[in-house]
Short mmCIF file of C-alpha atoms in Angstrom, two decimals:
data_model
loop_
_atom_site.label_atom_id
_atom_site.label_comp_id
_atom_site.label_asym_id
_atom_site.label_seq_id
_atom_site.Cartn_x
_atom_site.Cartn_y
_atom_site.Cartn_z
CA UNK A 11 123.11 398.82 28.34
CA UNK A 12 121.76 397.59 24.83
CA UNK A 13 125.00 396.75 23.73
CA UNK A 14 125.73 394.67 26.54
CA UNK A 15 123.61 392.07 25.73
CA UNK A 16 125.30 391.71 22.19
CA UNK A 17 128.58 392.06 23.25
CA UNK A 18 128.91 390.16 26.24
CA UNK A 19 128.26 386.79 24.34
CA UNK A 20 131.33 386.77 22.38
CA UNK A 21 133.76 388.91 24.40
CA UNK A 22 136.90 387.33 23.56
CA UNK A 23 136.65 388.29 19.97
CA UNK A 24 138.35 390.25 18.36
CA UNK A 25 137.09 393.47 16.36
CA UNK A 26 137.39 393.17 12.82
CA UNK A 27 137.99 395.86 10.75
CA UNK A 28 136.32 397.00 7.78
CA UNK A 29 139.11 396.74 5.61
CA UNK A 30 139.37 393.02 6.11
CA UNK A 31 143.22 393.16 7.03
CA UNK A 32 143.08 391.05 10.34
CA UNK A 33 143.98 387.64 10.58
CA UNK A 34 142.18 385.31 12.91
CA UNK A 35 144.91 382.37 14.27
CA UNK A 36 142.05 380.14 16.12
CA UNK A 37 144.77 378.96 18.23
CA UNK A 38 145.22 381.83 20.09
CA UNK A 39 141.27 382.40 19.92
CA UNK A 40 139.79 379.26 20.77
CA UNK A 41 140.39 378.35 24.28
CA UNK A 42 138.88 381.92 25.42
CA UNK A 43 135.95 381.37 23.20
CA UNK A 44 135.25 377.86 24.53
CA UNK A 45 135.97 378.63 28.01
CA UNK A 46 133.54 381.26 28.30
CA UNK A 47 130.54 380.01 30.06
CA UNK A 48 128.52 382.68 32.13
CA UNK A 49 126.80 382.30 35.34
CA UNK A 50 123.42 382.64 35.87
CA UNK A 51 121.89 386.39 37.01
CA UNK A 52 120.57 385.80 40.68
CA UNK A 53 119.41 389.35 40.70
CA UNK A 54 116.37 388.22 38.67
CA UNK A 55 115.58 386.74 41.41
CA UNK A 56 113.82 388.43 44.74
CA UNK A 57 115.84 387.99 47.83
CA UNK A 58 114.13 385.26 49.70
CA UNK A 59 114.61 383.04 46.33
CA UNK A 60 118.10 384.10 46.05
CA UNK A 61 118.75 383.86 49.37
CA UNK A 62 117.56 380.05 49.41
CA UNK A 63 119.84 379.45 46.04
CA UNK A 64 122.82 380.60 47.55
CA UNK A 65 122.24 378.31 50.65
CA UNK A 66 122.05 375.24 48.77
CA UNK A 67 125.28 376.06 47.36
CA UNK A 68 127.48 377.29 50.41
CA UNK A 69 126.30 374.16 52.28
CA UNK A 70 125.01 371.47 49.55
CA UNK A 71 127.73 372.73 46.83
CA UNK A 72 124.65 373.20 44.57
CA UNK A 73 125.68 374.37 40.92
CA UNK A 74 123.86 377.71 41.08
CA UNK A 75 123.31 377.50 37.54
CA UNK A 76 121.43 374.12 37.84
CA UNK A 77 119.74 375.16 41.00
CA UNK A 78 118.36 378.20 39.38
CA UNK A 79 117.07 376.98 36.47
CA UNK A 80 114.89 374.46 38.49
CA UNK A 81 113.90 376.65 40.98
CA UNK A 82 112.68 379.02 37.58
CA UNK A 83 110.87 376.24 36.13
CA UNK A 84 109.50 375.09 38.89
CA UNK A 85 107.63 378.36 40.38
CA UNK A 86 106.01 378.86 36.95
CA UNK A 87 104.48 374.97 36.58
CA UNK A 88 102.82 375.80 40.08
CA UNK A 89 101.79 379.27 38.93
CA UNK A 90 100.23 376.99 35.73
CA UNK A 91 97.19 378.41 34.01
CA UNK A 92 96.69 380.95 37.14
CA UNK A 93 97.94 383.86 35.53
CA UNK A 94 98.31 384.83 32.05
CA UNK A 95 100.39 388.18 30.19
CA UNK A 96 99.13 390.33 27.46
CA UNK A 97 101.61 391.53 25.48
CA UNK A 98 99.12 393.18 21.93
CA UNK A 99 96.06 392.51 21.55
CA UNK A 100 96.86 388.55 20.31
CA UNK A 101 99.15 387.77 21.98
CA UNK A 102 98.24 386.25 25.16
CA UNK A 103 100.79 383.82 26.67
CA UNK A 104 101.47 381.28 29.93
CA UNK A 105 104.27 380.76 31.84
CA UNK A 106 105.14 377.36 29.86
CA UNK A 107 108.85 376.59 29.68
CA UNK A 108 110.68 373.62 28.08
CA UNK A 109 113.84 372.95 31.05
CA UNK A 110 116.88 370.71 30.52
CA UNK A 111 119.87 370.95 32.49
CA UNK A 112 122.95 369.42 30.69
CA UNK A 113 126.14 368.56 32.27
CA UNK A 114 128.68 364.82 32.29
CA UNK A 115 127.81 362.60 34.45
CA UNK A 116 127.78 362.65 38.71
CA UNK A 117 128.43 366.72 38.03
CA UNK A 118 125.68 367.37 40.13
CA UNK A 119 122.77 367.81 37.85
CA UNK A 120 120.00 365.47 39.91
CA UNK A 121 120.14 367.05 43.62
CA UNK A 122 119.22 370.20 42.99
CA UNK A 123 116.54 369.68 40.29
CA UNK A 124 115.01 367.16 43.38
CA UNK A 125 115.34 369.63 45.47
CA UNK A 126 112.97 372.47 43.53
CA UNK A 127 110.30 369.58 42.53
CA UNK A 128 110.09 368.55 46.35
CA UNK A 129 107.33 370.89 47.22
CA UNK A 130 104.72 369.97 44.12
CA UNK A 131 105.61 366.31 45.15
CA UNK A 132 104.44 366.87 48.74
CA UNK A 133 101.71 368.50 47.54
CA UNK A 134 100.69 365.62 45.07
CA UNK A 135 101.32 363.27 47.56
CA UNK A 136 98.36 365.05 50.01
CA UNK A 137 96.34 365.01 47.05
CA UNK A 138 97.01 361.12 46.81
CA UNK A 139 95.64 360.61 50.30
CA UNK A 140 92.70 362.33 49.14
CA UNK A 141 92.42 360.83 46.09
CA UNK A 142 92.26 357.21 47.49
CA UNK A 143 89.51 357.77 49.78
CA UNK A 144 87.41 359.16 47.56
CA UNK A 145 88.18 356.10 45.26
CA UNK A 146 87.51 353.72 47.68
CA UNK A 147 84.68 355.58 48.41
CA UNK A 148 83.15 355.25 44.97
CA UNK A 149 84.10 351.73 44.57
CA UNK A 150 81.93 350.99 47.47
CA UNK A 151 78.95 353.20 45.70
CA UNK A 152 79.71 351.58 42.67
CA UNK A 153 78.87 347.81 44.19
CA UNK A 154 75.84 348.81 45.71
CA UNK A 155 72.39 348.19 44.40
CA UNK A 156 70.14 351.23 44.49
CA UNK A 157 68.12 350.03 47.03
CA UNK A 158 71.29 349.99 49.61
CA UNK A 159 72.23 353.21 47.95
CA UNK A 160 69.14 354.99 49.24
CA UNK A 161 69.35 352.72 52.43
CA UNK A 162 72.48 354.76 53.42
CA UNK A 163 71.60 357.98 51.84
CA UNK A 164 73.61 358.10 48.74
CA UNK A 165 73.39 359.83 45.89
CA UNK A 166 71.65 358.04 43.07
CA UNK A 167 74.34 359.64 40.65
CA UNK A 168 78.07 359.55 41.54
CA UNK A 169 81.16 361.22 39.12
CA UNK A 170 84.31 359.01 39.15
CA UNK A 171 86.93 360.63 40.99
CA UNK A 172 89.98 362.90 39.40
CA UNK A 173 93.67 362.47 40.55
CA UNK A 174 94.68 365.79 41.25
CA UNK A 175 98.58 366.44 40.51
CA UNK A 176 100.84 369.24 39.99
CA UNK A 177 104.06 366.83 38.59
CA UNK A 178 103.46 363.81 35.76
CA UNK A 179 106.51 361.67 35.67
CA UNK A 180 105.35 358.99 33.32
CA UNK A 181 106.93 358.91 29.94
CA UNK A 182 103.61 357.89 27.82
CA UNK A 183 102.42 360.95 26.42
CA UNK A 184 98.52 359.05 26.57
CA UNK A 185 99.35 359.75 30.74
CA UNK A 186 100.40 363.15 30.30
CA UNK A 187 97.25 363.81 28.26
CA UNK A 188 95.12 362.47 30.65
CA UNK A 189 96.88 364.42 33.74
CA UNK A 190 96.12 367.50 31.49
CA UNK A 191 92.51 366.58 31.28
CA UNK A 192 92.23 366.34 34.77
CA UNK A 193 94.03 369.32 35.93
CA UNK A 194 93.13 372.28 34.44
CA UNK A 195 95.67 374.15 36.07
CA UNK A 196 98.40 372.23 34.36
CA UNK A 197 101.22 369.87 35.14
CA UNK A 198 104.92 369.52 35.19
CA UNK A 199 106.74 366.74 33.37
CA UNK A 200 109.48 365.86 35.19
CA UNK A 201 112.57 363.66 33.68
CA UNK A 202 115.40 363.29 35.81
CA UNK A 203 116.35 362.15 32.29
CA UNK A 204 115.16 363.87 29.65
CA UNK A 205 115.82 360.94 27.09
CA UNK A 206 113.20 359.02 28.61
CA UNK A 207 110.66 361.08 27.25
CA UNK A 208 112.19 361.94 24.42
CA UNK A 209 112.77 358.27 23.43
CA UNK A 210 109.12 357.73 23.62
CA UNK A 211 108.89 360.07 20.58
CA UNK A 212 107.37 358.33 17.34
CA UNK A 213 107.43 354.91 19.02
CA UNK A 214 103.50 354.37 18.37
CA UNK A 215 102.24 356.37 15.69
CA UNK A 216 104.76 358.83 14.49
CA UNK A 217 102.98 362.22 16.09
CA UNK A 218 104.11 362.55 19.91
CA UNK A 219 107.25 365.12 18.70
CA UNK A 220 104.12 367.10 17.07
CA UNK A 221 101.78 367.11 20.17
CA UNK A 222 104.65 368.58 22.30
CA UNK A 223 105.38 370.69 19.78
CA UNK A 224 101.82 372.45 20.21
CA UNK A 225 101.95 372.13 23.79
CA UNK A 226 104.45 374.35 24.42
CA UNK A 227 102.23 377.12 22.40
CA UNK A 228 99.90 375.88 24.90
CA UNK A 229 96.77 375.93 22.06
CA UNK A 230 94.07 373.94 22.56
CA UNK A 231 94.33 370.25 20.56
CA UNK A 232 92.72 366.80 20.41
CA UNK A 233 93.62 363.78 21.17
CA UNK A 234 91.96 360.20 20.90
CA UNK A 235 93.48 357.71 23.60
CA UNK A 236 93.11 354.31 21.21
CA UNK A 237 92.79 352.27 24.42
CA UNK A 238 89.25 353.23 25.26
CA UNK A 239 88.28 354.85 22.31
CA UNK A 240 87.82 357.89 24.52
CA UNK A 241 88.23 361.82 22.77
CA UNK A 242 90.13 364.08 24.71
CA UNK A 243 89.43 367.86 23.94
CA UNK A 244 91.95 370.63 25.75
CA UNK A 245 91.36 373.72 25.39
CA UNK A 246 93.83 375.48 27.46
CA UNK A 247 96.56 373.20 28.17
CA UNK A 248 99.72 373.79 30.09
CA UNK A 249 102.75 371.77 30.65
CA UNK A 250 105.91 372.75 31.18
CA UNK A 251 108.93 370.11 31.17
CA UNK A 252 112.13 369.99 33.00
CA UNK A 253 114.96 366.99 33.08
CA UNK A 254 118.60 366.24 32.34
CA UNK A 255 120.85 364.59 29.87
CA UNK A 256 124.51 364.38 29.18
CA UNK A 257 126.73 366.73 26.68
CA UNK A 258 127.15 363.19 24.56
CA UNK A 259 123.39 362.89 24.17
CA UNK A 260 123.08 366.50 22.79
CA UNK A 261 123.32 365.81 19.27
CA UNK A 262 120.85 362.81 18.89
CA UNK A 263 118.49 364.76 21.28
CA UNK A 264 118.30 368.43 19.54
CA UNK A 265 120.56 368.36 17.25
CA UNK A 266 119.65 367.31 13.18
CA UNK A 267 116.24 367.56 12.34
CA UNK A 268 114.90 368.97 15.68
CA UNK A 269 117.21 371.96 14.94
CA UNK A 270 115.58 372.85 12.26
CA UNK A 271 111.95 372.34 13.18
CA UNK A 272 112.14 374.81 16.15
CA UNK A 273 112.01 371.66 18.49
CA UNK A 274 115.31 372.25 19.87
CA UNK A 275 115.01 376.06 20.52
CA UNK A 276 111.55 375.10 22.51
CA UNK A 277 113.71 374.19 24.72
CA UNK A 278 115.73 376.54 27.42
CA UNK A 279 119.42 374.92 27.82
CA UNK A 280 121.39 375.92 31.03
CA UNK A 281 125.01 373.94 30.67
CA UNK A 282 127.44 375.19 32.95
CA UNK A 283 131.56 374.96 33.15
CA UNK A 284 132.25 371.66 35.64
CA UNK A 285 135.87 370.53 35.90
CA UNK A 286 134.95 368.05 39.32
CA UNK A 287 132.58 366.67 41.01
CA UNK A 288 130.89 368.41 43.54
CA UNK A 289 132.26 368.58 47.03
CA UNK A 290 131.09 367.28 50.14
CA UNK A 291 130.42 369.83 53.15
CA UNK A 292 130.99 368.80 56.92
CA UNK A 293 128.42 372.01 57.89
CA UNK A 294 124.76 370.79 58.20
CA UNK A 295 122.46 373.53 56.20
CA UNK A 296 119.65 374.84 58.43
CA UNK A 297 116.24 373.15 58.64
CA UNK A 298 114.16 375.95 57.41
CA UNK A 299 116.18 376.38 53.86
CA UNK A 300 114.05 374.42 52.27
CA UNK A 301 111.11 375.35 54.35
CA UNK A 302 111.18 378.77 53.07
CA UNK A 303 111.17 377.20 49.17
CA UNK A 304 107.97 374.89 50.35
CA UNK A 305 105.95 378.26 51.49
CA UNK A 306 106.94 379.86 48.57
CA UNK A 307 105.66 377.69 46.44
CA UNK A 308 102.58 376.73 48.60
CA UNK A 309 101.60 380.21 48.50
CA UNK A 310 101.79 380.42 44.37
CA UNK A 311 99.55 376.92 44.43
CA UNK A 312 97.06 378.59 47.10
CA UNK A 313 96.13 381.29 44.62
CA UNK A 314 92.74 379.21 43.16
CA UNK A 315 92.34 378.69 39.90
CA UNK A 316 89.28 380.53 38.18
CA UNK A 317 86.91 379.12 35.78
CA UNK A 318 83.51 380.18 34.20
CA UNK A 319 80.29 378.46 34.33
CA UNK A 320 81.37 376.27 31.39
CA UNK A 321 84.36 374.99 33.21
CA UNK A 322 86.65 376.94 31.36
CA UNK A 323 89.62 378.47 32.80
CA UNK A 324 90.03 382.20 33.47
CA UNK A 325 93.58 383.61 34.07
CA UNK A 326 94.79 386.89 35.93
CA UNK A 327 95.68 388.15 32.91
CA UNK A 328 98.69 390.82 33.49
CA UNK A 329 98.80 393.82 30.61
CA UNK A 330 102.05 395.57 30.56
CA UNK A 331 103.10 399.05 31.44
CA UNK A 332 104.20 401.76 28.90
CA UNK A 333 107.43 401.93 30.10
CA UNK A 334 107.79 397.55 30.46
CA UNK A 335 106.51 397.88 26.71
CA UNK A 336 108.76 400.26 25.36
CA UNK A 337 111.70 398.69 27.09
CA UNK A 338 110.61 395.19 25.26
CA UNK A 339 110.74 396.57 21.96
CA UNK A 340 114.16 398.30 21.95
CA UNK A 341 115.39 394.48 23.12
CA UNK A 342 113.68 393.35 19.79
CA UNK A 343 115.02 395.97 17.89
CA UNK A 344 118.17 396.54 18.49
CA UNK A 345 119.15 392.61 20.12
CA UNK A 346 116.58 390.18 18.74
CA UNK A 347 116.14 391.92 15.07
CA UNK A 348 119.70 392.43 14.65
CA UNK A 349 120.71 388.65 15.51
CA UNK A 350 117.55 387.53 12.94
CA UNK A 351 119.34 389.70 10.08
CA UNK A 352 123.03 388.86 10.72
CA UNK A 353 122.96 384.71 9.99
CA UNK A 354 120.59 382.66 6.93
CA UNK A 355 120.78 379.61 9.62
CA UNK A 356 117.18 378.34 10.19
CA UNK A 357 118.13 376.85 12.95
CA UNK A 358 119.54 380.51 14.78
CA UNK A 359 116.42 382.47 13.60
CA UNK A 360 114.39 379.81 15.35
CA UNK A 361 116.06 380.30 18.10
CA UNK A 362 115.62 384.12 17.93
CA UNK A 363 111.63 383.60 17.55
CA UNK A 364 111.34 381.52 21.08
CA UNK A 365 113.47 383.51 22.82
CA UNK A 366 111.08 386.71 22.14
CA UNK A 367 108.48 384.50 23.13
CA UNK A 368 110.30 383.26 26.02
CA UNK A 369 110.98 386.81 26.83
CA UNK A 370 107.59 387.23 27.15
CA UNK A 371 106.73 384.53 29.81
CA UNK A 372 109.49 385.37 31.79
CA UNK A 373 108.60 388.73 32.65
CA UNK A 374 105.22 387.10 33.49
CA UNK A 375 107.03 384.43 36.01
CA UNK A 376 109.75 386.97 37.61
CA UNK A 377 106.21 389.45 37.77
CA UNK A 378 104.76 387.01 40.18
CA UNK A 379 107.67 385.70 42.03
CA UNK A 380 107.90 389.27 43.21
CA UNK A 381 104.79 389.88 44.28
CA UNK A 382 104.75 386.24 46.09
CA UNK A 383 108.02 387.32 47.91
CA UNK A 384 108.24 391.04 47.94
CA UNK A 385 104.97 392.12 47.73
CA UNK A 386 104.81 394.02 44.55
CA UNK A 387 101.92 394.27 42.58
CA UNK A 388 100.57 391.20 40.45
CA UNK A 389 98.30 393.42 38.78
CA UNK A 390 100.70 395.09 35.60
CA UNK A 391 104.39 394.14 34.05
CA UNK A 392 106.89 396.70 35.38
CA UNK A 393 109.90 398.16 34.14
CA UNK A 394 112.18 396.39 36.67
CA UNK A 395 110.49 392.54 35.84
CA UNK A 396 111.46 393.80 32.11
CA UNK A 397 115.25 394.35 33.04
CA UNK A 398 115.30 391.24 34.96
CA UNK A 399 113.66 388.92 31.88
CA UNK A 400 115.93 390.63 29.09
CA UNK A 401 118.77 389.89 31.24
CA UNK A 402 118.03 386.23 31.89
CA UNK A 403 117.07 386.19 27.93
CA UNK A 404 120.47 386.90 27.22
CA UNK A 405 121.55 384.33 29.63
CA UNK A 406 119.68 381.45 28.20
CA UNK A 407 120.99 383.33 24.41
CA UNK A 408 124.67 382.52 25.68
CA UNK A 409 124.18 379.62 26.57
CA UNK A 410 122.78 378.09 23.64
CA UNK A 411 126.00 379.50 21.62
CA UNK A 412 128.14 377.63 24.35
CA UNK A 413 125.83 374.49 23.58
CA UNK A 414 125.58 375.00 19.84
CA UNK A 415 128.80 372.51 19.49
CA UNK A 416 127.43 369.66 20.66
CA UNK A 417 124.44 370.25 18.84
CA UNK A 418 126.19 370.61 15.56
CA UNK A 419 127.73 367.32 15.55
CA UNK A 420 124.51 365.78 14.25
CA UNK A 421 124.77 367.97 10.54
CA UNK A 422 128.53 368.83 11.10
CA UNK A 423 128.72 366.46 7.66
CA UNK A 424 126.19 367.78 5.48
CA UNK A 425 127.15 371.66 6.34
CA UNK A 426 131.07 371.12 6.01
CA UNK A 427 130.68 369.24 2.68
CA UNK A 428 129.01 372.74 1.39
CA UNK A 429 131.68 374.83 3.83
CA UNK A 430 134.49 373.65 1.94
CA UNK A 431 132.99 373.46 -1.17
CA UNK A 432 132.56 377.35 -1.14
CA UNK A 433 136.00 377.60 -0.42
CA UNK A 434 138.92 377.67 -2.54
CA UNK A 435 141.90 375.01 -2.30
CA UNK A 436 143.53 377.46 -0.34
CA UNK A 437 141.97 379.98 2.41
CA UNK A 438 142.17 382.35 5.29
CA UNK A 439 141.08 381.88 8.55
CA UNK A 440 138.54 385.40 8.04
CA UNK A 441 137.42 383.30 4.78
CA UNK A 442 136.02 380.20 6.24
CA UNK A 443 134.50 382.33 9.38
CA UNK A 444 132.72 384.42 6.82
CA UNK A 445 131.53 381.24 4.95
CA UNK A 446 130.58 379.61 7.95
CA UNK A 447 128.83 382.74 9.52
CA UNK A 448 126.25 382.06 6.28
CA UNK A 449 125.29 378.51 7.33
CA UNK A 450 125.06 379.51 10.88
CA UNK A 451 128.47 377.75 12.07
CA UNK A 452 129.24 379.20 15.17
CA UNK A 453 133.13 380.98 15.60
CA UNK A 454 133.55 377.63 18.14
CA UNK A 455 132.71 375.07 15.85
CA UNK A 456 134.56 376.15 13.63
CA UNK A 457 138.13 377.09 15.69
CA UNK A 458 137.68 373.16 16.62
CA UNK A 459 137.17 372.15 13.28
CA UNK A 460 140.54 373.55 12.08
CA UNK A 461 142.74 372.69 15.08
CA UNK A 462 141.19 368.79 14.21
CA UNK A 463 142.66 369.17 10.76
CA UNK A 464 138.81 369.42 9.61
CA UNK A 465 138.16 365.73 9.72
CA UNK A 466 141.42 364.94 7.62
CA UNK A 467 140.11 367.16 4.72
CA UNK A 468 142.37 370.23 5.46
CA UNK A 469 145.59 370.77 6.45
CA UNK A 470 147.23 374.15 7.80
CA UNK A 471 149.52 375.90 5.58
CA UNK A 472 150.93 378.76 7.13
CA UNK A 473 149.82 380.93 10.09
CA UNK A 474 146.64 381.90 9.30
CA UNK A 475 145.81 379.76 6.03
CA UNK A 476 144.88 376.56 5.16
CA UNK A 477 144.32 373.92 2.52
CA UNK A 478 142.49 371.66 0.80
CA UNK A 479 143.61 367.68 1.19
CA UNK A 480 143.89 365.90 -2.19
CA UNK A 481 142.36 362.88 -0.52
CA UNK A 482 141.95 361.23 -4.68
CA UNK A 483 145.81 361.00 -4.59
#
């Protein structure tokens, strides 16, 4: 089963022998290798979440890729700070994940993603009705003397009212801070497009990329909100984030310097094969669907969230079994450690680092979804949560080498010039792949490199070998 998960991302290459004698045409390679796009594994999910997913798209013609990844991100933003894993002894982790859901435009990436934030919305907007009558409440303390105070028994002493929230959808990141202050349990930033939050990034004083940096490590920071010289301490902060953006966009999102820092592999990536837009169905879905996703997620908000005397938060902190444990470390052995070793790209090891730590939370999140739906016990990491996490690891693996082309096309220039500049004026197809395989160039990148004529720098020879352009001539 091991192998599976390092063979089934590239199965339309061919072996390579030792010797060295094959020759690689990426014409006959490339349309396989860019054409494979996998789906994502329902069976991670219990039956009454799978159940719901495959609804939407029999009667909504829901992507089941897009729908799934929502549905994921949303269950752990309401699970929050409410339960924690322990994988050693240090390494204590939340369900925090970093969502976007790529795709061209009207392919369908907005309804379903509304769809899986409708329930925390609801919630928020009960909390709203709350909210402003204990406001208005205060505002009426607030313009009373004391003597009309204790004329209508109040208190002499009144605390300003929180806004309680599960979602934040403002873009400033002094908002988000403040939602986090507010609700220890944690939030959800929610983009239908991701750019608007990302734009936001270094527009006042260069350090927003940082903060959200650490906030997906979810360790405690401070911040100073300028406005009202007020100082924000968070000790336990969790936020995950979820949006959308266009295949375009990919590049001056992620791509460059963000590849490098580890900002881009923060980030899960689900970007599925659309030809069309998505159909419309004559057969109304049944009421309850989406019923059935509210109660679900109503029950995983219902579970309170602990805190000491202090305030501070206290998680149900889940261990793992001997069995979930051992399982975990073969992945890292003989999947996560052997990717690590096989490229020198910074930008691919990265990559390799969050997924282990996305590994992590996910068995966490699948640990709870089925004890929410099946009943299992929220107590311990099994086995089976294990199987199901490595398997949507892998998932999320593939698709960031189906994604890695876009990406690329923000240091395509920089990494080519030294490509072909460790190449002689003539080469094999195996010789650039090798070469490129050392500056973590994925097989994709570059089949469509050579087919291009490699920006007007090479030319192709003979089947299987190409040269160098004299462009001084």
């Amino acid at each position: 089963m091991n192998n599976l998960y390092i063979n089934r991302r590239n199965p339309h290459t061919p072996p390579i022998p030792a010797c060295g004698l094959i020759e690689d045409d990426p014409e006959e390679f490339e349309e396989d290798l860019l054409s494979d796009s996998p789906t994502f594994p329902l069976e991670i999910f219990p039956d009454a979440i799978r159940n719901i997913i495959e609804a939407l798209e029999e009667y909504e013609n829901f992507n089941v890729d897009f729908t799934s990844a929502s549905f994921l991100t949303v269950f752990a933003a309401a699970m929050g700070n409410t339960w924690s894993v322990r994988f050693m002894t240090g390494w204590i982790d939340r369900p925090i994940i970093y969502m976007v859901l790529v795709g061209s435009p009207s392919c369908g990436k907005t309804p379903p993603l509304q769809q899986a934030v409708a329930p925390l919305l609801k919630i928020d907007s009960e909390y709203d009705r709350i909210y402003c009558k204990e406001i208005e409440a205060y505002h009426k303390w607030e313009r009373m003397s004391a003597k009309q105070r204790e004329k209508n028994s109040l208190p002499e002493e009144m605390a300003v009212p929180v806004r309680k929230c599960h979602v934040v959808v403002d873009s400033t990141l002094e908002a988000l801070i403040g939602a986090l202050r507010d609700n220890p349990r944690g939030v959800l930033t929610y983009k239908d497009e991701i750019d608007s939050l990302l734009s936001n990034f270094n527009r006042y004083n260069g350090s927003d990329e940082g903060y959200f940096l650490s906030l997906f490590s979810g360790t405690p920071f401070k911040y100073s909100r300028k406005s009202n010289n007020e100082h924000i301490f968070l000790p336990k902060p969790y936020c995950s984030i979820i949006g959308t953006t266009q295949p375009g966009r990919l590049s001056e999102q992620f791509g460059g310097k963000r590849m490098l820092n580890g900002f881009s592999s923060r980030f899960l990536k689900v970007y599925p094969e659309i030809n069309e837009m998505p159909a419309w169905n004559d057969t109304d879905m049944p009421d309850d669907i989406l019923a059935q996703w509210e109660t679900i997620i109503r029950k995983v908000v219902g579970f309170t969230l602990t805190t000491d005397q202090e305030g501070n938060v206290i998680s149900r902190e889940l261990p793992f079994s001997s069995e979930a444990k051992l399982r975990v470390n073969r992945w890292k052995i003989e999947v996560s450690n052997a990717e690590y070793s096989a490229t020198d790209s910074d930008a691919v090891r990265a990559l390799c680092g969050k997924l282990e730590t996305y590994l992590i939370r996910l068995c966490l999140v699948i640990q709870i979804m089925r004890g929410i739906c099946d009943g299992v016990s929220m107590e311990i990491i099994d086995i089976e949560s294990a199987e199901r996490a490595i398997l949507l690891t892998e998932y999320f693996r593939t698709m960031e080498e189906r994604i890695s082309p876009e990406l690329e096309t923000g240091m395509l220039d920089t990494r080519y010039t030294e490509l072909l500049g460790n190449l002689g004026d003539s080469f094999a197809t195996r010789e650039i792949l090798r070469e490129a395989q050392k500056l973590g160039i994925s097989r994709a990148s570059i089949f469509r490199f050579l087919k291009e004529g490699g920006s007007g720098f090479i030319t192709k020879d003979a089947h299987g070998r190409y040269c160098k352009i004299d462009i001084s001539k």
